[in-house]
mmCIF file of C-alpha atoms in Angstrom:
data_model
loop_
_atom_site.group_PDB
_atom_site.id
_atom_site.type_symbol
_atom_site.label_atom_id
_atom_site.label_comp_id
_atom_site.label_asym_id
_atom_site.label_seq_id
_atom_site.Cartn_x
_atom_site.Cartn_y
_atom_site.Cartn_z
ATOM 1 C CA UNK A 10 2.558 -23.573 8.546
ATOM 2 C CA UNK A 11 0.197 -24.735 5.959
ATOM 3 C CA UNK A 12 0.796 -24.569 2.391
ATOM 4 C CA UNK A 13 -2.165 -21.281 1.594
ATOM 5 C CA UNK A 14 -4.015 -22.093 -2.217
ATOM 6 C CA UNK A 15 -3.500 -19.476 -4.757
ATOM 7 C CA UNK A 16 -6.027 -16.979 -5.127
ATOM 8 C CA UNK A 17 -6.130 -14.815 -8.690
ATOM 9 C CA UNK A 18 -6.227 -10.929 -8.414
ATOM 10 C CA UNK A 19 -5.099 -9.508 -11.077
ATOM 11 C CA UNK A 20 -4.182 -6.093 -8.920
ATOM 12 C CA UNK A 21 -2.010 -7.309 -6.530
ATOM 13 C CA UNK A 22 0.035 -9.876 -8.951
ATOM 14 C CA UNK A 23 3.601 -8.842 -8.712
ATOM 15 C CA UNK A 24 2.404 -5.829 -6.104
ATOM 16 C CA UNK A 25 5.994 -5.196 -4.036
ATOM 17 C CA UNK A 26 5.089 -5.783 -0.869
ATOM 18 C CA UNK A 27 7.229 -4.845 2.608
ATOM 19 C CA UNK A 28 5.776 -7.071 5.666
ATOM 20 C CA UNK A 29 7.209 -5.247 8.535
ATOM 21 C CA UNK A 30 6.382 -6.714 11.946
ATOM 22 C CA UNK A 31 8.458 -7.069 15.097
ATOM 23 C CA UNK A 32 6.819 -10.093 15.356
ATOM 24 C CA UNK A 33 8.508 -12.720 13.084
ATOM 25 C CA UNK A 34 6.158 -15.300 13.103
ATOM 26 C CA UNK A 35 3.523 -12.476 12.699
ATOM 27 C CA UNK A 36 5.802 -11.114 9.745
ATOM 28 C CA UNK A 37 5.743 -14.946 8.609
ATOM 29 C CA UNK A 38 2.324 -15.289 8.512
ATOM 30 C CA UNK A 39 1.133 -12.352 6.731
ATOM 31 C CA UNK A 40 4.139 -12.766 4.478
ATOM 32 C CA UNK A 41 2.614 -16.104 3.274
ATOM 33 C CA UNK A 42 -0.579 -15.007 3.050
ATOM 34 C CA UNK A 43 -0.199 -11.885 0.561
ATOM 35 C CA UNK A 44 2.061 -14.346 -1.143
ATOM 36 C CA UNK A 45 -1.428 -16.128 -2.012
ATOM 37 C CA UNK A 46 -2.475 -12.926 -3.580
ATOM 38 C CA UNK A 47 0.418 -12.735 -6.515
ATOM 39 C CA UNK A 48 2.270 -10.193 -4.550
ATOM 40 C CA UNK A 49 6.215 -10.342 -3.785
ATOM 41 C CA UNK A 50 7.094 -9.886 -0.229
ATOM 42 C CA UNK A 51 9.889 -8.916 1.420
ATOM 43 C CA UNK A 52 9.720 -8.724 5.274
ATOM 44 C CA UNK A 53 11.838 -6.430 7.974
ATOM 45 C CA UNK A 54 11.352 -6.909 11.725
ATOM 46 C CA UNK A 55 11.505 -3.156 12.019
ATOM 47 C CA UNK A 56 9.849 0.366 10.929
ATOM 48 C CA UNK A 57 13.246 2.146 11.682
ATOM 49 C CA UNK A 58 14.710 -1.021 8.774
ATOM 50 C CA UNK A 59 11.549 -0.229 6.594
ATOM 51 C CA UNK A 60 12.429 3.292 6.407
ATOM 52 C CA UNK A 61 16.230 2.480 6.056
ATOM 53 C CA UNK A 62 15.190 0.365 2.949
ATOM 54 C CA UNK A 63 12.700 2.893 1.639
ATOM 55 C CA UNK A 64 15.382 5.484 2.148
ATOM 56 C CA UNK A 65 17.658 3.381 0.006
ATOM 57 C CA UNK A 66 15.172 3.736 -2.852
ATOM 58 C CA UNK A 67 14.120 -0.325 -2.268
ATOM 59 C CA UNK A 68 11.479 -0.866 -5.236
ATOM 60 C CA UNK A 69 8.270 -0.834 -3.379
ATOM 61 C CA UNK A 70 4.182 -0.847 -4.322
ATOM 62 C CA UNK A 71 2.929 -0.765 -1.062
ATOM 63 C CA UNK A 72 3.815 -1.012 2.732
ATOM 64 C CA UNK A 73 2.098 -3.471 5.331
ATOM 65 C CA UNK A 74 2.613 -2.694 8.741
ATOM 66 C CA UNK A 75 2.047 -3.502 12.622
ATOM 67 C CA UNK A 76 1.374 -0.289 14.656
ATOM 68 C CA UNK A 77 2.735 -1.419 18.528
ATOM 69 C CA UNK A 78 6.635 -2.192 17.570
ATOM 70 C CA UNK A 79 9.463 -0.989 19.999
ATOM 71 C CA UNK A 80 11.501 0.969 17.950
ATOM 72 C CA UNK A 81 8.569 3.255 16.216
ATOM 73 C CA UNK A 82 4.913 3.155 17.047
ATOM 74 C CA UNK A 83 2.588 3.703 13.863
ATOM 75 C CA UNK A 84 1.373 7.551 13.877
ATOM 76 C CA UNK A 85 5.225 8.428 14.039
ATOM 77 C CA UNK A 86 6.462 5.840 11.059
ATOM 78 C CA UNK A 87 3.385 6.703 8.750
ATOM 79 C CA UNK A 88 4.388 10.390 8.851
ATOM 80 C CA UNK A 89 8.026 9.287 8.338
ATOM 81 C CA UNK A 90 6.584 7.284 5.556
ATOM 82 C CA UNK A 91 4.741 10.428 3.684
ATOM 83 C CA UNK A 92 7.232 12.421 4.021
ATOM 84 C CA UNK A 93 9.757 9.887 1.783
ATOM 85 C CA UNK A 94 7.402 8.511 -0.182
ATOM 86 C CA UNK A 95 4.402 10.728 -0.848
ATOM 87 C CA UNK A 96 1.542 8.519 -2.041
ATOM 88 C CA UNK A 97 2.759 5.303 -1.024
ATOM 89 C CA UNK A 98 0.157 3.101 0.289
ATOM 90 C CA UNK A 99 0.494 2.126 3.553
ATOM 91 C CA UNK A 100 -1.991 -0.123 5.539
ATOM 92 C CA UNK A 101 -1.560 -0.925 9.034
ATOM 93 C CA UNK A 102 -3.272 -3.553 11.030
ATOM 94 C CA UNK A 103 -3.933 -3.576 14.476
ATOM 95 C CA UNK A 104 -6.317 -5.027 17.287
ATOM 96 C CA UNK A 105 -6.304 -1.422 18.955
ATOM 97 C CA UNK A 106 -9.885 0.969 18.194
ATOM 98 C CA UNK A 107 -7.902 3.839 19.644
ATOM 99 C CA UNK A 108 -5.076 3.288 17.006
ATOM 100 C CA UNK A 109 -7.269 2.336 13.710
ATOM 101 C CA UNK A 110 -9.194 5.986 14.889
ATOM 102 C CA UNK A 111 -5.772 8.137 15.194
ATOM 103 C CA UNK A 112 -4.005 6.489 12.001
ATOM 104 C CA UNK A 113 -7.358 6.918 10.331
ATOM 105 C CA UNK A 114 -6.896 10.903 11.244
ATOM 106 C CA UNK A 115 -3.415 10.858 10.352
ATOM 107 C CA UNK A 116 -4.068 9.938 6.684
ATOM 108 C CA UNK A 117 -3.239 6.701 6.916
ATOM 109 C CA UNK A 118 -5.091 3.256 5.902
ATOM 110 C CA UNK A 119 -5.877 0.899 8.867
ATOM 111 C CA UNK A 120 -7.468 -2.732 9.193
ATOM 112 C CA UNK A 121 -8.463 -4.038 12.118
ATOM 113 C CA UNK A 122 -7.519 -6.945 13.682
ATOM 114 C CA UNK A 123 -8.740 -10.200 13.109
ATOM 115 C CA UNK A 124 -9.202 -9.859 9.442
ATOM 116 C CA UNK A 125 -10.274 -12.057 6.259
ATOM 117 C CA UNK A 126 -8.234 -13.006 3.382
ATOM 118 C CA UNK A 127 -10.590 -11.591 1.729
ATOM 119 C CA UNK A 128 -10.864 -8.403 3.156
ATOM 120 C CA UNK A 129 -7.292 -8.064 2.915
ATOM 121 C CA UNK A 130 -6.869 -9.033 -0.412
ATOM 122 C CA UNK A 131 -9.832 -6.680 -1.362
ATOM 123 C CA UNK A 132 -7.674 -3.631 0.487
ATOM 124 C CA UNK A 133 -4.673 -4.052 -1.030
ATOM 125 C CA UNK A 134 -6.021 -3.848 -4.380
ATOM 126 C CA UNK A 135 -8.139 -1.196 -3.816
ATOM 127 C CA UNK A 136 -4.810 0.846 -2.639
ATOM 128 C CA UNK A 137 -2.791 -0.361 -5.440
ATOM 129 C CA UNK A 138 -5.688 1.407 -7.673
ATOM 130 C CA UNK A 139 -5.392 4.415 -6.166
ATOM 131 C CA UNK A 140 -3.684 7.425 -8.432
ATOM 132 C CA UNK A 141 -0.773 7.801 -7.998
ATOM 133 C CA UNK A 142 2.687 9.203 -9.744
ATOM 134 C CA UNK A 143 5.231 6.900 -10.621
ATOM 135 C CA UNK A 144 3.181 3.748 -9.902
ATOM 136 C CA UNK A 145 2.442 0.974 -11.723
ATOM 137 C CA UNK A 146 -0.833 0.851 -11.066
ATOM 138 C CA UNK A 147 -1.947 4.174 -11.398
ATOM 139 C CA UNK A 148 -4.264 3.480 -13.973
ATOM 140 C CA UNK A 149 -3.913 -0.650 -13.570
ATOM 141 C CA UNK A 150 -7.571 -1.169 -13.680
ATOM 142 C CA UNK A 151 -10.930 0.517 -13.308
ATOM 143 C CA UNK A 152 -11.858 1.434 -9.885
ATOM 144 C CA UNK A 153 -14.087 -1.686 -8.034
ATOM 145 C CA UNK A 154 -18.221 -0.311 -7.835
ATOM 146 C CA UNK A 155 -17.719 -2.861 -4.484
ATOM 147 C CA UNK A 156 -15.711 -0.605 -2.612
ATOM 148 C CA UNK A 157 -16.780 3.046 -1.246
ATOM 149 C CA UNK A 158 -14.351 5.958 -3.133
ATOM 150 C CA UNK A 159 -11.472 7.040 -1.808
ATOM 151 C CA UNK A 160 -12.015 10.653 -0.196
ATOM 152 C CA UNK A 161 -9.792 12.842 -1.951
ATOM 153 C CA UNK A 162 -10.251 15.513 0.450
ATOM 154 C CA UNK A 163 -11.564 16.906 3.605
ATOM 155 C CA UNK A 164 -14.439 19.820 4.343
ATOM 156 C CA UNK A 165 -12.648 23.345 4.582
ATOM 157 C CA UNK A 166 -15.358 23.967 7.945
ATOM 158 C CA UNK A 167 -16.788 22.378 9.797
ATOM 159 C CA UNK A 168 -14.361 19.882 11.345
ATOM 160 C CA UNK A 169 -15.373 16.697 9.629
ATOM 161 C CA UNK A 170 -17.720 14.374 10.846
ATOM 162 C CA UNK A 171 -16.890 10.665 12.184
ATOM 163 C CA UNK A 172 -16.242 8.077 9.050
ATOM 164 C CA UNK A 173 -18.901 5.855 8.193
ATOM 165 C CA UNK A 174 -19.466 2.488 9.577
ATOM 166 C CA UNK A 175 -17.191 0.304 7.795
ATOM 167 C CA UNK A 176 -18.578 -1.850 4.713
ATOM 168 C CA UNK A 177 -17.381 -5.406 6.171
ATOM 169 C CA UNK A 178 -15.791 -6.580 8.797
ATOM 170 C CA UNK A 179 -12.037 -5.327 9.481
ATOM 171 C CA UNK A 180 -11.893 -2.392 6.961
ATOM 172 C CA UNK A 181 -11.533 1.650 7.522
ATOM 173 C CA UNK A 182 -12.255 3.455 4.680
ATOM 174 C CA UNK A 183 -9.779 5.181 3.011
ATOM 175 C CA UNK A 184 -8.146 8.360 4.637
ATOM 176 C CA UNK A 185 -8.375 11.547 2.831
ATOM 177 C CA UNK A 186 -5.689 13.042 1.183
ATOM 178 C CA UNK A 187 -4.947 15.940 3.693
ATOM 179 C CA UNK A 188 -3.561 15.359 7.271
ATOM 180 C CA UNK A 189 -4.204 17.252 10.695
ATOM 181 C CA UNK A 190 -0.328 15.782 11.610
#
């Protein structure tokens, strides 16, 4: 694999990342590539090791996920995953519609498949900025006028009303805080 260049964002410096793919060239890959982004990456092959590790109290900022693995699809580990860790941000990716939609409904953050450095790296630190207790970057830096807010919550009635079309290519907004799961 080639040698990625550097990039500089300040946000995701030293973010602990956990890569976990069933997929280990997959895992590989996208362990490299947040490495270009400051952040420290450890990878599992697993979400049933992910949530062994997170259950151990492992030391980590954020979670980066597939959603199709054998042992536990995505909707079922990112409820596992709130229910740990409340708060922790957790982004899946995926080349599914039907599976950026229901983690979307589920409260969780989903990219969609092929994405950008770029877009990543502008994702990650957006959810590293996100409030949050116990974090490190819970008040790490002002929040980016380039990226829509995060929706805090949802309309009591009626049901809500289908997310906006994303800003670029490859990014869902940011769930709101509540969940229908």
């Amino acid at each position: 694999m080639v040698n990625l260049p550097k990039r500089s964002h300040s946000i995701t410096k030293g973010a602990r990342v956990l890569v976990v793919d069933d997929d280990s060239d997959g895992a590989e890959a996208a362990g490299k590539l947040l490495e270009t982004f400051g952040c420290d990456v450890s990878l599992v092959v697993s979400a049933g090791e992910a949530l062994e590790r997170i259950e151990e109290g492992a030391n980590v900022d954020l979670v980066f996920s597939d959603v199709v693995m054998p042992d536990i699809d995505g909707l079922e580990f990112a409820e596992r995953l709130r229910e740990l860790r409340p708060g922790l941000p957790v982004i899946f990716c995926t080349g599914y519609t039907s599976a950026v939609e229901a983690l979307t409904d589920c409260g969780a953050m989903a990219l969609m498949k092929p994405y950008s450095a770029d877009v990543l790296e502008r994702v990650i630190a957006e959810r590293l900025q996100l409030p949050r207790t116990g974090s490190r970057y819970a008040s790490a830096a002002a929040p980016r006028s380039d990226l829509p807010p995060p929706r805090l919550s949802r309309p009591a009635s009626p049901p809500r009303p289908a997310p906006p079309a994303p800003l670029f290519p490859g990014y869902a907004p940011p769930p709101p805080a509540a969940s229908p799961c």
